[in-house]
Tab-separated table of C-alpha atoms in Angstrom:
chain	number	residue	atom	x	y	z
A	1	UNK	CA	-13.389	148.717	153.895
A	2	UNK	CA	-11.705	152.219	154.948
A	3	UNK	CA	-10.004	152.626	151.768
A	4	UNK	CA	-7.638	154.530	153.542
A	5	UNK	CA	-4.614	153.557	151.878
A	6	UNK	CA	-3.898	154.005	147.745
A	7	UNK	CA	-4.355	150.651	146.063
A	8	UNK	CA	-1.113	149.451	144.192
A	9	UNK	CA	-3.187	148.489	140.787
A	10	UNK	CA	-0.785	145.771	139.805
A	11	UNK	CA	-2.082	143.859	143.350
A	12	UNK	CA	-5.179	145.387	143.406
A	13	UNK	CA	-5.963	143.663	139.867
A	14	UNK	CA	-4.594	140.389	141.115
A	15	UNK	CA	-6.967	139.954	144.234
A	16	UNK	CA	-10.099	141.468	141.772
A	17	UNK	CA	-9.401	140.635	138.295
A	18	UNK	CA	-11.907	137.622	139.166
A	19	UNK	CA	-15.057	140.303	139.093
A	20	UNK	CA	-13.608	141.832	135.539
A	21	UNK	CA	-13.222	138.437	133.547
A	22	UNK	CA	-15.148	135.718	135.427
A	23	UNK	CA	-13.000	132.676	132.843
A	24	UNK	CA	-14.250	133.841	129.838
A	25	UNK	CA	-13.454	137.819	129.102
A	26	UNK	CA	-16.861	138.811	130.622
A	27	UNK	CA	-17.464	141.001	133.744
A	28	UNK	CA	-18.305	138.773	136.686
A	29	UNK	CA	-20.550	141.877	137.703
A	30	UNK	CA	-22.348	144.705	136.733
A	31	UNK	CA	-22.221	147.211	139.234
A	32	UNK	CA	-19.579	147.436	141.959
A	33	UNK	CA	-20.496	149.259	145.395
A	34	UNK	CA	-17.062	151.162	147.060
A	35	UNK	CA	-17.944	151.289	150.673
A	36	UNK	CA	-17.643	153.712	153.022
A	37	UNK	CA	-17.569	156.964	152.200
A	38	UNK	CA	-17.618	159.250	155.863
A	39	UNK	CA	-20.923	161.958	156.027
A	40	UNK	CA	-19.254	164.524	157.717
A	41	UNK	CA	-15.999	164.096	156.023
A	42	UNK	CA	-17.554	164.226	152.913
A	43	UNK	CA	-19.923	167.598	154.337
A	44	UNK	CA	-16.598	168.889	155.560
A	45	UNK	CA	-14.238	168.242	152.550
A	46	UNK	CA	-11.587	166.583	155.104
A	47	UNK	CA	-8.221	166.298	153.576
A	48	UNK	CA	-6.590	163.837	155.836
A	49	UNK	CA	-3.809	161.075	156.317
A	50	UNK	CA	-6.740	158.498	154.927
A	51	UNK	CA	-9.400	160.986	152.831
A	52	UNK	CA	-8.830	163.585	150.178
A	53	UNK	CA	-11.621	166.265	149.982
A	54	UNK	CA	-14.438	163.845	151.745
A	55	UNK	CA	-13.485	160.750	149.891
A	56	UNK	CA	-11.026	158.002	151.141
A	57	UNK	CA	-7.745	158.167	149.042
A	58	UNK	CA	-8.332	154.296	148.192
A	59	UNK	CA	-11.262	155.650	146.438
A	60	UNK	CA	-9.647	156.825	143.298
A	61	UNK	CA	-10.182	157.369	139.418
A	62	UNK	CA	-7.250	154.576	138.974
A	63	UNK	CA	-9.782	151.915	140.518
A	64	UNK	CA	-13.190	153.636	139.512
A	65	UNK	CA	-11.512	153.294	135.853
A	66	UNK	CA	-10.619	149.719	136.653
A	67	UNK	CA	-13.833	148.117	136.798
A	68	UNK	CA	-15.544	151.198	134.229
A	69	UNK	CA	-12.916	150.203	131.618
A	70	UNK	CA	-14.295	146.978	131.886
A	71	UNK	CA	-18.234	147.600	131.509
A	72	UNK	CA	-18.479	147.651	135.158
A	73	UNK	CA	-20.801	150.691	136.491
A	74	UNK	CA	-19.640	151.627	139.964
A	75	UNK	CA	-21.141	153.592	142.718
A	76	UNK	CA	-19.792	154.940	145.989
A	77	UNK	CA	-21.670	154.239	149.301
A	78	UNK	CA	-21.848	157.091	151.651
A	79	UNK	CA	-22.275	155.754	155.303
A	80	UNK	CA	-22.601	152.443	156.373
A	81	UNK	CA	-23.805	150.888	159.705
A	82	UNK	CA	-20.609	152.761	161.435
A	83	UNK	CA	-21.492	155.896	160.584
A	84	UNK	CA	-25.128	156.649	161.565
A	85	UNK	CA	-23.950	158.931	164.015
A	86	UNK	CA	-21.952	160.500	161.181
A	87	UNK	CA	-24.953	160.436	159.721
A	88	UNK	CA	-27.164	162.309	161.592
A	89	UNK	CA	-24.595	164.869	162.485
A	90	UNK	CA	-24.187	165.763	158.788
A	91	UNK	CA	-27.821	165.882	158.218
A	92	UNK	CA	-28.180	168.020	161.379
A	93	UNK	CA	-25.444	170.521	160.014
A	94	UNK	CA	-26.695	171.087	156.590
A	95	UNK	CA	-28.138	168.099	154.453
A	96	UNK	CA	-28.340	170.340	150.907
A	97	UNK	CA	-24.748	171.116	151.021
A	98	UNK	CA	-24.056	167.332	151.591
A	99	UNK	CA	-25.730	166.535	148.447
A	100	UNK	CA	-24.330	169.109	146.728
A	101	UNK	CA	-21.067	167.435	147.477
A	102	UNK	CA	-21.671	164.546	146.727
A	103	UNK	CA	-23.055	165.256	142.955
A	104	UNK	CA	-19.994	167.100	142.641
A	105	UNK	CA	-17.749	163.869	143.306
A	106	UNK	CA	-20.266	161.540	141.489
A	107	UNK	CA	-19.595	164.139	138.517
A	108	UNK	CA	-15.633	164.489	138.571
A	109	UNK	CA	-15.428	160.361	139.328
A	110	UNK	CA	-18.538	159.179	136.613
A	111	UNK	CA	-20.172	157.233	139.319
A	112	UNK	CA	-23.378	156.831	141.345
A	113	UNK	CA	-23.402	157.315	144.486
A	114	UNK	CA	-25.233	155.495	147.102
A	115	UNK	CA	-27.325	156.205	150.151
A	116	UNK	CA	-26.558	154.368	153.456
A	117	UNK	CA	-28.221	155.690	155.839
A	118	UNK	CA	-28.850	153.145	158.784
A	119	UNK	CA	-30.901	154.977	161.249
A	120	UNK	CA	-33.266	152.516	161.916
A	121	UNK	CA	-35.037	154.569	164.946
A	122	UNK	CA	-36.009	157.928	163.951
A	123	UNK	CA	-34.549	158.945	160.503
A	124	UNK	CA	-34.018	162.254	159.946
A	125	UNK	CA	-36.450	162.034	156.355
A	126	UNK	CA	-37.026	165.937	156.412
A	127	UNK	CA	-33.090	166.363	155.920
A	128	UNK	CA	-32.351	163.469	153.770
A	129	UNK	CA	-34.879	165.118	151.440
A	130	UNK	CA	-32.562	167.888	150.886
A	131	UNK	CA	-30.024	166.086	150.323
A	132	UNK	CA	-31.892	164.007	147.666
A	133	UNK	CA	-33.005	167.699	146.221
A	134	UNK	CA	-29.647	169.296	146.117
A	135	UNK	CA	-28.530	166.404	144.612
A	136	UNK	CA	-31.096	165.836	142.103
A	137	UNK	CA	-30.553	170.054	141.430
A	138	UNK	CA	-27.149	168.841	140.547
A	139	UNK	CA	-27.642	165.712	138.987
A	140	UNK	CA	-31.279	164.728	137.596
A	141	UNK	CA	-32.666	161.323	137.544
A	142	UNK	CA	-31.804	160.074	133.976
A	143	UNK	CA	-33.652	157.247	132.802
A	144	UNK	CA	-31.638	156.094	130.119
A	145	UNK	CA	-28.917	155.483	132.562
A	146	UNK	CA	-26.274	156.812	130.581
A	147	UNK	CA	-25.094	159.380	133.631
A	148	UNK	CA	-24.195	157.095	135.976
A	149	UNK	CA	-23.425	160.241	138.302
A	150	UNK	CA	-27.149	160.664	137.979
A	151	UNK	CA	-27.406	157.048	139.878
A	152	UNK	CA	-28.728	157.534	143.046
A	153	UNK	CA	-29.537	154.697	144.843
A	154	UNK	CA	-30.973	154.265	148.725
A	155	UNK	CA	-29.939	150.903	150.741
A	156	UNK	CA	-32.714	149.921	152.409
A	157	UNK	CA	-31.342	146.844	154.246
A	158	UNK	CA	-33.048	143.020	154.482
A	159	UNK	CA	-35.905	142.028	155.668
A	160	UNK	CA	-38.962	144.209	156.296
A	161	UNK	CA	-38.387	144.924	159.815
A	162	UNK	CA	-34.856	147.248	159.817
A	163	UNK	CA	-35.068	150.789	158.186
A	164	UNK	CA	-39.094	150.522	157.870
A	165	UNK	CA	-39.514	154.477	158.119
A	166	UNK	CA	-37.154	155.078	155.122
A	167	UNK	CA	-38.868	152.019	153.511
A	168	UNK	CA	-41.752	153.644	154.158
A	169	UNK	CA	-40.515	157.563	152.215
A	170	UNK	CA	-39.053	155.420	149.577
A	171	UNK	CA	-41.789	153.599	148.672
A	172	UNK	CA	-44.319	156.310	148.791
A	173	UNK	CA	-41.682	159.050	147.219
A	174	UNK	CA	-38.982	158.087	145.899
């Protein structure tokens, strides 16, 4: 999942076209998750071998267009169970200008974006608030659904005994 490299489309359609036309012309899915977007790379703006201002190369408009062409909403995750380090650090350094930047790529893309933040032990809530915020300044929650860079979702894991403090925020705020 490092979407490091730039898909070829012609392959990248053969090994997928199953979630755009399931047998019968209809989307197998409805929303397709690209995982893993880096924290600090994406605080940071890297440009690198495998990431182009924060976002993995193998992240592009060619395959957000792919499945959106086809009905299919997509959504970019930002961390991952790798990166709660990565995490931390970037909400530690400066959590608003981490959801500024990612509202800015959910805008230029036209796609959610996703919260995966897997400190299960101590959470830093206090920062991911700004970063909801300075998101949300950016981007605010739209009901109808029809900005899906407004799309801000939080993965809160299985079971009900992982993640319980950001359970807990999202339940009573968000």
């Amino acid at each position: 999942c490092s979407w490091a490299s730039v898909r070829n489309m012609t392959d990248f359609n053969t090994r997928n076209h199953w979630l755009i036309d399931r047998g019968d012309g209809s989307p197998s899915v409805n929303l397709v998750v690209l995982s893993f977007v880096q924290p600090l790379k994406l605080l940071n703006k890297t440009t690198d071998a495998g990431t182009s201002q924060g976002v993995p190369i193998g992240m592009n408009q060619a395959v957000v267009d792919y499945f959106k062409s086809h009905g299919i909403r997509v959504q970019l995750s930002i961390g991952g169970i790798t990166y709660v380090d990565a995490w931390n650090q970037a909400l530690a350094t400066n959590p608003t200008q981490l959801g500024l930047n990612a509202a800015a790529v959910a805008q230029q893309m036209g796609v959610g974006i996703e919260i995966d933040y897997e400190e299960n032990t101590s959470p830093n809530l206090v920062a991911l608030q700004a970063f909801i915020d300075a998101y949300r300044s950016v981007l605010p929650y739209d009901a109808s659904g029809n900005n899906q860079a407004a799309r801000l979702t939080i993965d809160l894991g299985a079971g009900d005994r992982f993640l319980i403090a950001l359970a807990r925020k999202a339940t009573a705020d968000w």
